[in-house]
Amino acid sequence: MPSVLEVTNLKFFYRTIAGVVRAVDNVSFTVGEKETLALVGESGCGKTSLARALMRFLPRNVAELSGSIKVDGIEVLDMDDSEFDRKIRWRKITYVSQAALNSLNYVMKVVDHLIEPLVLHYGMRREVAVEKARDIIVKVGISEDFLYRYSFELSGGMKQRVVIALSLISNPRIVILDEPTSALDVMTQANIMNLLKELKEGLSVSYIFITHDIATSSELADKVAVMYAGQLVEYGPAEKVYVDPLHPYSKGLLSSIPRLRTDTSLTPIPGSAPSLINPPKGCRFRPRCPYVKPVCEEEPPHITLGSEGYVRCWLYGSR
């Protein structure tokens, strides 16, 4: 399967008064055609920072942005902001933010939200853009009558569908979904997940699905990247990571999820996530790991799992 997105040794650090925050530290992964990568991990591990690095939503206190991000084989970190805007952002990569329900302007009608990127970025005539908006709003399961309503007239689920429509209207190659169902009730979450599945097949789009809810992500994921303290500690096919995780942190995440068909007790992960300003020496999970040994004070190696992924842990190293 050809890669739509290829990320290699990506680093994204912030500069603060307390020190440099190593939010994304030497991260590598790929996303293929019509593929969903679930990026999972607890709050504060760097998931949203990774999304911001991919979209080049950079604050003024950036300390380092390095590595490689290739979209359809084109290196985008070498582009200046103007070129990135013209060729990549909101064209090939779009983003549904964590506060998606607050992304809509209450004094703008739904149609104006949807046609704005087409008119501004593509120079499309308004009447043509409106037809495209009409088409995409129906695809996300909303009647075209709602095009001329304001966002405050919509339910939470309908707002979320509008934001998803906005992310898809420019026919992107990749959509980054940052906790897209976190503010919704359980039934609406299920409907949104079903919608995302249908759209992936119908529009040939790839997703990066960012979440701390492993149960939800399992419905959509083809690959899983487990993030801890700014690093990917395990990366591989969903059926492998969800069923037989290798890294102790991945195992801890899976053991903390209630199961419907097995009578197993939940096991929490002891301790708390480390500071990204002063992370632990060597393996960053070392202070919380039940399998810790002296060699864990050294940086763990990338153990390649054939062509399917990798794990960063001394349990699978040569020492």
CSV table of C-alpha atoms in Angstrom, one decimal:
chain,number,residue,atom,x,y,z
A,1,MET,CA,0.0,0.0,0.0
A,2,PRO,CA,1.6,3.4,-1.0
A,3,SER,CA,2.2,5.9,1.8
A,4,VAL,CA,0.2,9.1,1.7
A,5,LEU,CA,2.1,10.4,4.7
A,6,GLU,CA,5.6,9.4,5.8
A,7,VAL,CA,7.0,10.9,9.1
A,8,THR,CA,10.6,10.2,10.0
A,9,ASN,CA,12.5,11.2,13.2
A,10,LEU,CA,10.2,14.2,13.8
A,11,LYS,CA,11.1,16.5,16.7
A,12,PHE,CA,8.9,19.4,17.8
A,13,PHE,CA,10.1,21.2,21.0
A,14,TYR,CA,8.7,24.3,22.7
A,15,ARG,CA,10.8,26.8,24.6
A,16,THR,CA,9.3,27.9,28.0
A,17,ILE,CA,10.6,29.7,31.1
A,18,ALA,CA,11.0,26.4,32.9
A,19,GLY,CA,13.0,24.8,30.0
A,20,VAL,CA,12.5,23.1,26.7
A,21,VAL,CA,9.4,20.9,26.4
A,22,ARG,CA,10.2,17.8,24.3
A,23,ALA,CA,6.6,17.4,23.1
A,24,VAL,CA,7.4,15.3,20.0
A,25,ASP,CA,10.7,13.5,20.2
A,26,ASN,CA,12.1,11.4,17.4
A,27,VAL,CA,8.7,10.1,16.1
A,28,SER,CA,8.4,7.9,12.9
A,29,PHE,CA,5.3,6.4,11.2
A,30,THR,CA,3.5,6.1,7.9
A,31,VAL,CA,-0.1,6.4,6.8
A,32,GLY,CA,-1.3,4.5,3.7
A,33,GLU,CA,-4.1,5.1,1.2
A,34,LYS,CA,-7.6,4.8,2.8
A,35,GLU,CA,-5.8,3.8,6.1
A,36,THR,CA,-6.5,4.9,9.6
A,37,LEU,CA,-3.7,5.4,12.1
A,38,ALA,CA,-5.0,5.5,15.7
A,39,LEU,CA,-2.7,7.7,17.9
A,40,VAL,CA,-3.3,6.7,21.5
A,41,GLY,CA,-1.9,7.7,24.8
A,42,GLU,CA,-2.8,9.5,28.0
A,43,SER,CA,-3.3,13.2,28.2
A,44,GLY,CA,-0.2,15.3,28.0
A,45,CYS,CA,1.9,12.8,26.0
A,46,GLY,CA,2.2,14.9,22.9
A,47,LYS,CA,-0.6,13.7,20.6
A,48,THR,CA,-2.0,17.2,19.8
A,49,SER,CA,1.5,18.6,19.5
A,50,LEU,CA,2.2,16.0,16.8
A,51,ALA,CA,-0.9,17.1,15.0
A,52,ARG,CA,0.1,20.7,15.2
A,53,ALA,CA,3.5,19.8,13.8
A,54,LEU,CA,2.0,18.0,10.9
A,55,MET,CA,-0.3,21.0,10.2
A,56,ARG,CA,2.5,23.5,10.8
A,57,PHE,CA,0.4,25.3,13.5
A,58,LEU,CA,3.5,26.6,15.2
A,59,PRO,CA,3.6,28.9,18.2
A,60,ARG,CA,6.2,31.6,18.5
A,61,ASN,CA,8.2,29.7,21.1
A,62,VAL,CA,9.3,26.8,18.9
A,63,ALA,CA,12.7,25.6,20.0
A,64,GLU,CA,13.1,22.9,17.3
A,65,LEU,CA,11.2,21.5,14.4
A,66,SER,CA,13.2,18.9,12.6
A,67,GLY,CA,13.1,15.5,10.8
A,68,SER,CA,11.0,14.7,7.8
A,69,ILE,CA,7.3,15.0,6.8
A,70,LYS,CA,6.5,13.7,3.3
A,71,VAL,CA,3.0,14.0,1.8
A,72,ASP,CA,2.7,12.0,-1.4
A,73,GLY,CA,6.5,11.8,-1.4
A,74,ILE,CA,6.9,15.6,-1.2
A,75,GLU,CA,9.0,16.9,1.7
A,76,VAL,CA,7.0,19.6,3.4
A,77,LEU,CA,9.3,20.8,6.2
A,78,ASP,CA,11.5,22.4,3.5
A,79,MET,CA,8.6,24.6,2.4
A,80,ASP,CA,8.1,28.1,3.7
A,81,ASP,CA,4.7,29.0,5.2
A,82,SER,CA,3.4,30.6,2.0
A,83,GLU,CA,4.2,27.5,-0.1
A,84,PHE,CA,2.8,25.2,2.6
A,85,ASP,CA,-0.4,27.1,2.5
A,86,ARG,CA,-0.7,26.9,-1.2
A,87,LYS,CA,0.1,23.3,-1.6
A,88,ILE,CA,-0.5,21.3,1.6
A,89,ARG,CA,-2.5,22.9,4.5
A,90,TRP,CA,-6.3,22.5,4.0
A,91,ARG,CA,-5.6,21.0,0.6
A,92,LYS,CA,-3.8,17.7,1.2
A,93,ILE,CA,-4.0,17.7,5.1
A,94,THR,CA,-7.0,19.0,7.1
A,95,TYR,CA,-7.6,19.1,10.8
A,96,VAL,CA,-10.6,18.6,13.1
A,97,SER,CA,-9.5,20.2,16.4
A,98,GLN,CA,-10.1,18.9,19.9
A,99,ALA,CA,-12.5,21.8,20.5
A,100,ALA,CA,-14.4,21.1,17.2
A,101,LEU,CA,-17.8,22.2,18.6
A,102,ASN,CA,-16.3,25.6,19.3
A,103,SER,CA,-14.8,25.9,15.8
A,104,LEU,CA,-18.0,27.3,14.2
A,105,ASN,CA,-18.8,31.0,14.2
A,106,TYR,CA,-22.3,31.6,15.6
A,107,VAL,CA,-22.9,34.6,13.3
A,108,MET,CA,-22.1,32.7,10.2
A,109,LYS,CA,-24.5,30.2,8.4
A,110,VAL,CA,-23.3,26.7,7.8
A,111,VAL,CA,-23.0,27.3,4.1
A,112,ASP,CA,-20.6,30.2,4.6
A,113,HIS,CA,-18.4,28.1,6.8
A,114,LEU,CA,-18.2,25.4,4.1
A,115,ILE,CA,-17.6,27.6,1.0
A,116,GLU,CA,-15.1,29.9,2.7
A,117,PRO,CA,-12.0,27.7,2.0
A,118,LEU,CA,-13.2,27.0,-1.6
A,119,VAL,CA,-13.6,30.7,-2.4
A,120,LEU,CA,-10.5,31.9,-0.6
A,121,HIS,CA,-8.0,29.2,-1.4
A,122,TYR,CA,-9.3,27.8,-4.7
A,123,GLY,CA,-10.8,31.0,-6.2
A,124,MET,CA,-14.0,29.1,-6.8
A,125,ARG,CA,-17.2,31.1,-7.7
A,126,ARG,CA,-19.7,31.2,-4.9
A,127,GLU,CA,-22.5,29.4,-6.8
A,128,VAL,CA,-20.1,26.5,-7.6
A,129,ALA,CA,-18.8,26.4,-4.0
A,130,VAL,CA,-22.4,26.3,-2.7
A,131,GLU,CA,-23.2,23.2,-4.9
A,132,LYS,CA,-20.1,21.5,-3.5
A,133,ALA,CA,-21.2,22.4,0.0
A,134,ARG,CA,-24.6,21.0,-0.7
A,135,ASP,CA,-23.0,17.7,-1.8
A,136,ILE,CA,-20.7,17.3,1.2
A,137,ILE,CA,-23.3,18.2,3.7
A,138,VAL,CA,-25.5,15.4,2.4
A,139,LYS,CA,-22.6,13.0,2.5
A,140,VAL,CA,-22.1,13.6,6.2
A,141,GLY,CA,-25.8,12.8,6.9
A,142,ILE,CA,-27.3,16.3,7.2
A,143,SER,CA,-30.2,17.6,5.1
A,144,GLU,CA,-29.2,20.3,2.7
A,145,ASP,CA,-31.9,22.5,4.4
A,146,PHE,CA,-29.5,23.0,7.3
A,147,LEU,CA,-27.0,24.8,5.0
A,148,TYR,CA,-28.8,28.1,5.7
A,149,ARG,CA,-29.0,27.7,9.4
A,150,TYR,CA,-26.7,29.1,12.0
A,151,SER,CA,-24.5,26.8,14.1
A,152,PHE,CA,-26.4,27.6,17.4
A,153,GLU,CA,-29.5,26.1,15.8
A,154,LEU,CA,-27.7,22.7,15.5
A,155,SER,CA,-27.3,19.9,18.0
A,156,GLY,CA,-23.9,18.8,19.2
A,157,GLY,CA,-23.8,15.8,16.8
A,158,MET,CA,-24.9,18.0,13.9
A,159,LYS,CA,-22.2,20.5,14.7
A,160,GLN,CA,-19.6,17.7,14.7
A,161,ARG,CA,-20.8,16.5,11.3
A,162,VAL,CA,-20.5,20.1,9.9
A,163,VAL,CA,-16.9,20.3,11.2
A,164,ILE,CA,-16.1,17.0,9.6
A,165,ALA,CA,-17.8,18.2,6.3
A,166,LEU,CA,-15.5,21.3,6.5
A,167,SER,CA,-12.5,19.1,6.8
A,168,LEU,CA,-13.5,17.1,3.8
A,169,ILE,CA,-14.8,19.8,1.4
A,170,SER,CA,-11.3,20.4,-0.2
A,171,ASN,CA,-10.9,16.6,-1.0
A,172,PRO,CA,-7.9,16.2,1.3
A,173,ARG,CA,-5.6,13.1,1.3
A,174,ILE,CA,-5.4,13.0,5.1
A,175,VAL,CA,-7.7,14.2,7.9
A,176,ILE,CA,-6.4,14.6,11.4
A,177,LEU,CA,-9.2,13.9,13.9
A,178,ASP,CA,-8.2,15.1,17.4
A,179,GLU,CA,-10.6,13.6,19.9
A,180,PRO,CA,-13.5,14.0,17.5
A,181,THR,CA,-16.1,12.3,19.8
A,182,SER,CA,-14.9,13.4,23.3
A,183,ALA,CA,-17.7,16.0,23.8
A,184,LEU,CA,-20.5,13.8,22.6
A,185,ASP,CA,-22.9,11.3,24.2
A,186,VAL,CA,-22.4,7.6,23.6
A,187,MET,CA,-25.1,7.2,20.9
A,188,THR,CA,-23.8,10.3,19.0
A,189,GLN,CA,-20.3,8.9,19.3
A,190,ALA,CA,-21.4,5.7,17.7
A,191,ASN,CA,-23.1,7.6,14.8
A,192,ILE,CA,-20.0,9.7,14.2
A,193,MET,CA,-17.8,6.6,14.1
A,194,ASN,CA,-20.1,4.9,11.6
A,195,LEU,CA,-20.0,8.1,9.5
A,196,LEU,CA,-16.2,8.2,9.5
A,197,LYS,CA,-16.1,4.6,8.4
A,198,GLU,CA,-18.4,5.3,5.5
A,199,LEU,CA,-16.6,8.4,4.4
A,200,LYS,CA,-13.2,6.7,4.4
A,201,GLU,CA,-14.4,4.2,1.9
A,202,GLY,CA,-16.6,6.5,-0.2
A,203,LEU,CA,-14.1,9.4,-0.4
A,204,SER,CA,-10.8,7.4,-0.3
A,205,VAL,CA,-9.5,9.5,2.5
A,206,SER,CA,-6.9,8.5,5.2
A,207,TYR,CA,-7.3,9.4,8.9
A,208,ILE,CA,-5.0,10.1,11.8
A,209,PHE,CA,-7.4,9.4,14.8
A,210,ILE,CA,-6.0,11.0,18.0
A,211,THR,CA,-7.6,9.7,21.2
A,212,HIS,CA,-7.1,8.3,24.7
A,213,ASP,CA,-10.1,6.1,24.3
A,214,ILE,CA,-8.7,2.9,23.0
A,215,ALA,CA,-12.2,1.2,22.8
A,216,THR,CA,-13.4,3.9,20.4
A,217,SER,CA,-10.3,3.9,18.3
A,218,SER,CA,-10.4,0.1,17.8
A,219,GLU,CA,-13.5,0.5,15.6
A,220,LEU,CA,-11.7,2.5,13.0
A,221,ALA,CA,-8.0,1.8,13.2
A,222,ASP,CA,-5.9,-0.1,10.7
A,223,LYS,CA,-2.6,0.8,12.5
A,224,VAL,CA,-2.0,1.9,16.1
A,225,ALA,CA,0.8,4.2,17.4
A,226,VAL,CA,1.1,4.2,21.2
A,227,MET,CA,2.6,7.5,22.4
A,228,TYR,CA,4.2,8.0,25.8
A,229,ALA,CA,6.0,11.2,27.0
A,230,GLY,CA,6.6,12.5,23.5
A,231,GLN,CA,7.7,9.3,21.9
A,232,LEU,CA,6.1,6.4,20.1
A,233,VAL,CA,6.8,3.3,22.2
A,234,GLU,CA,4.9,0.9,20.0
A,235,TYR,CA,3.6,1.0,16.4
A,236,GLY,CA,2.0,-1.7,14.3
A,237,PRO,CA,-1.1,-3.2,12.8
A,238,ALA,CA,-4.2,-2.7,15.0
A,239,GLU,CA,-5.0,-6.5,15.2
A,240,LYS,CA,-1.5,-7.0,16.6
A,241,VAL,CA,-1.3,-4.1,19.1
A,242,TYR,CA,-4.9,-4.5,20.4
A,243,VAL,CA,-4.7,-8.3,20.8
A,244,ASP,CA,-1.1,-8.8,21.8
A,245,PRO,CA,0.7,-5.6,22.8
A,246,LEU,CA,4.4,-5.8,23.4
A,247,HIS,CA,5.4,-2.6,25.3
A,248,PRO,CA,4.6,-2.6,29.0
A,249,TYR,CA,2.8,0.8,28.6
A,250,SER,CA,0.7,-0.6,25.8
A,251,LYS,CA,-0.1,-3.6,28.0
A,252,GLY,CA,-1.1,-1.3,30.8
A,253,LEU,CA,-3.4,0.7,28.6
A,254,LEU,CA,-5.2,-2.4,27.4
A,255,SER,CA,-5.5,-3.9,30.9
A,256,SER,CA,-7.3,-0.7,32.1
A,257,ILE,CA,-10.2,-1.2,29.6
A,258,PRO,CA,-13.4,-3.0,30.7
A,259,ARG,CA,-14.2,-6.1,28.7
A,260,LEU,CA,-17.7,-7.2,27.8
A,261,ARG,CA,-17.0,-10.9,27.2
A,262,THR,CA,-14.2,-11.7,29.7
A,263,ASP,CA,-14.3,-11.6,33.5
A,264,THR,CA,-11.0,-9.7,34.1
A,265,SER,CA,-10.2,-7.1,36.8
A,266,LEU,CA,-9.0,-3.7,35.7
A,267,THR,CA,-5.4,-3.0,36.4
A,268,PRO,CA,-4.3,0.7,36.6
A,269,ILE,CA,-0.9,1.9,35.6
A,270,PRO,CA,0.9,3.2,38.8
A,271,GLY,CA,2.4,6.6,39.1
A,272,SER,CA,1.9,9.6,36.7
A,273,ALA,CA,3.3,10.7,33.4
A,274,PRO,CA,6.7,12.4,33.6
A,275,SER,CA,7.6,16.0,32.8
A,276,LEU,CA,8.4,16.6,29.1
A,277,ILE,CA,10.9,19.2,30.3
A,278,ASN,CA,13.0,16.8,32.4
A,279,PRO,CA,12.0,13.3,31.2
A,280,PRO,CA,13.5,10.2,32.9
A,281,LYS,CA,16.9,9.1,31.7
A,282,GLY,CA,16.8,6.2,29.3
A,283,CYS,CA,13.3,4.6,28.9
A,284,ARG,CA,10.8,7.3,29.8
A,285,PHE,CA,8.4,4.6,31.1
A,286,ARG,CA,11.0,3.2,33.5
A,287,PRO,CA,9.7,4.8,36.8
A,288,ARG,CA,6.3,3.1,36.2
A,289,CYS,CA,7.3,-0.1,34.5
A,290,PRO,CA,6.8,-3.5,36.3
A,291,TYR,CA,9.6,-5.0,34.2
A,292,VAL,CA,12.3,-2.4,34.9
A,293,LYS,CA,16.0,-3.6,34.9
A,294,PRO,CA,19.3,-1.7,35.1
A,295,VAL,CA,19.7,-1.4,31.3
A,296,CYS,CA,16.5,0.6,31.1
A,297,GLU,CA,18.6,3.6,32.2
A,298,GLU,CA,19.9,3.6,28.7
A,299,GLU,CA,17.9,4.8,25.6
A,300,PRO,CA,15.8,1.8,24.4
A,301,PRO,CA,16.4,0.6,20.8
A,302,HIS,CA,13.8,0.5,18.0
A,303,ILE,CA,13.1,-3.2,17.6
A,304,THR,CA,11.7,-3.6,14.1
A,305,LEU,CA,8.8,-6.1,13.8
A,306,GLY,CA,9.4,-7.2,10.2
A,307,SER,CA,7.8,-4.6,7.9
A,308,GLU,CA,4.8,-4.1,10.2
A,309,GLY,CA,6.1,-1.7,12.9
A,310,TYR,CA,8.4,-1.4,15.9
A,311,VAL,CA,8.6,-1.4,19.7
A,312,ARG,CA,10.9,0.7,21.8
A,313,CYS,CA,11.8,-1.5,24.8
A,314,TRP,CA,14.8,-3.4,26.3
A,315,LEU,CA,12.6,-6.5,26.9
A,316,TYR,CA,13.0,-7.2,23.2
A,317,GLY,CA,16.6,-5.9,22.8
A,318,SER,CA,19.8,-7.8,22.7
A,319,ARG,CA,21.0,-6.8,26.2
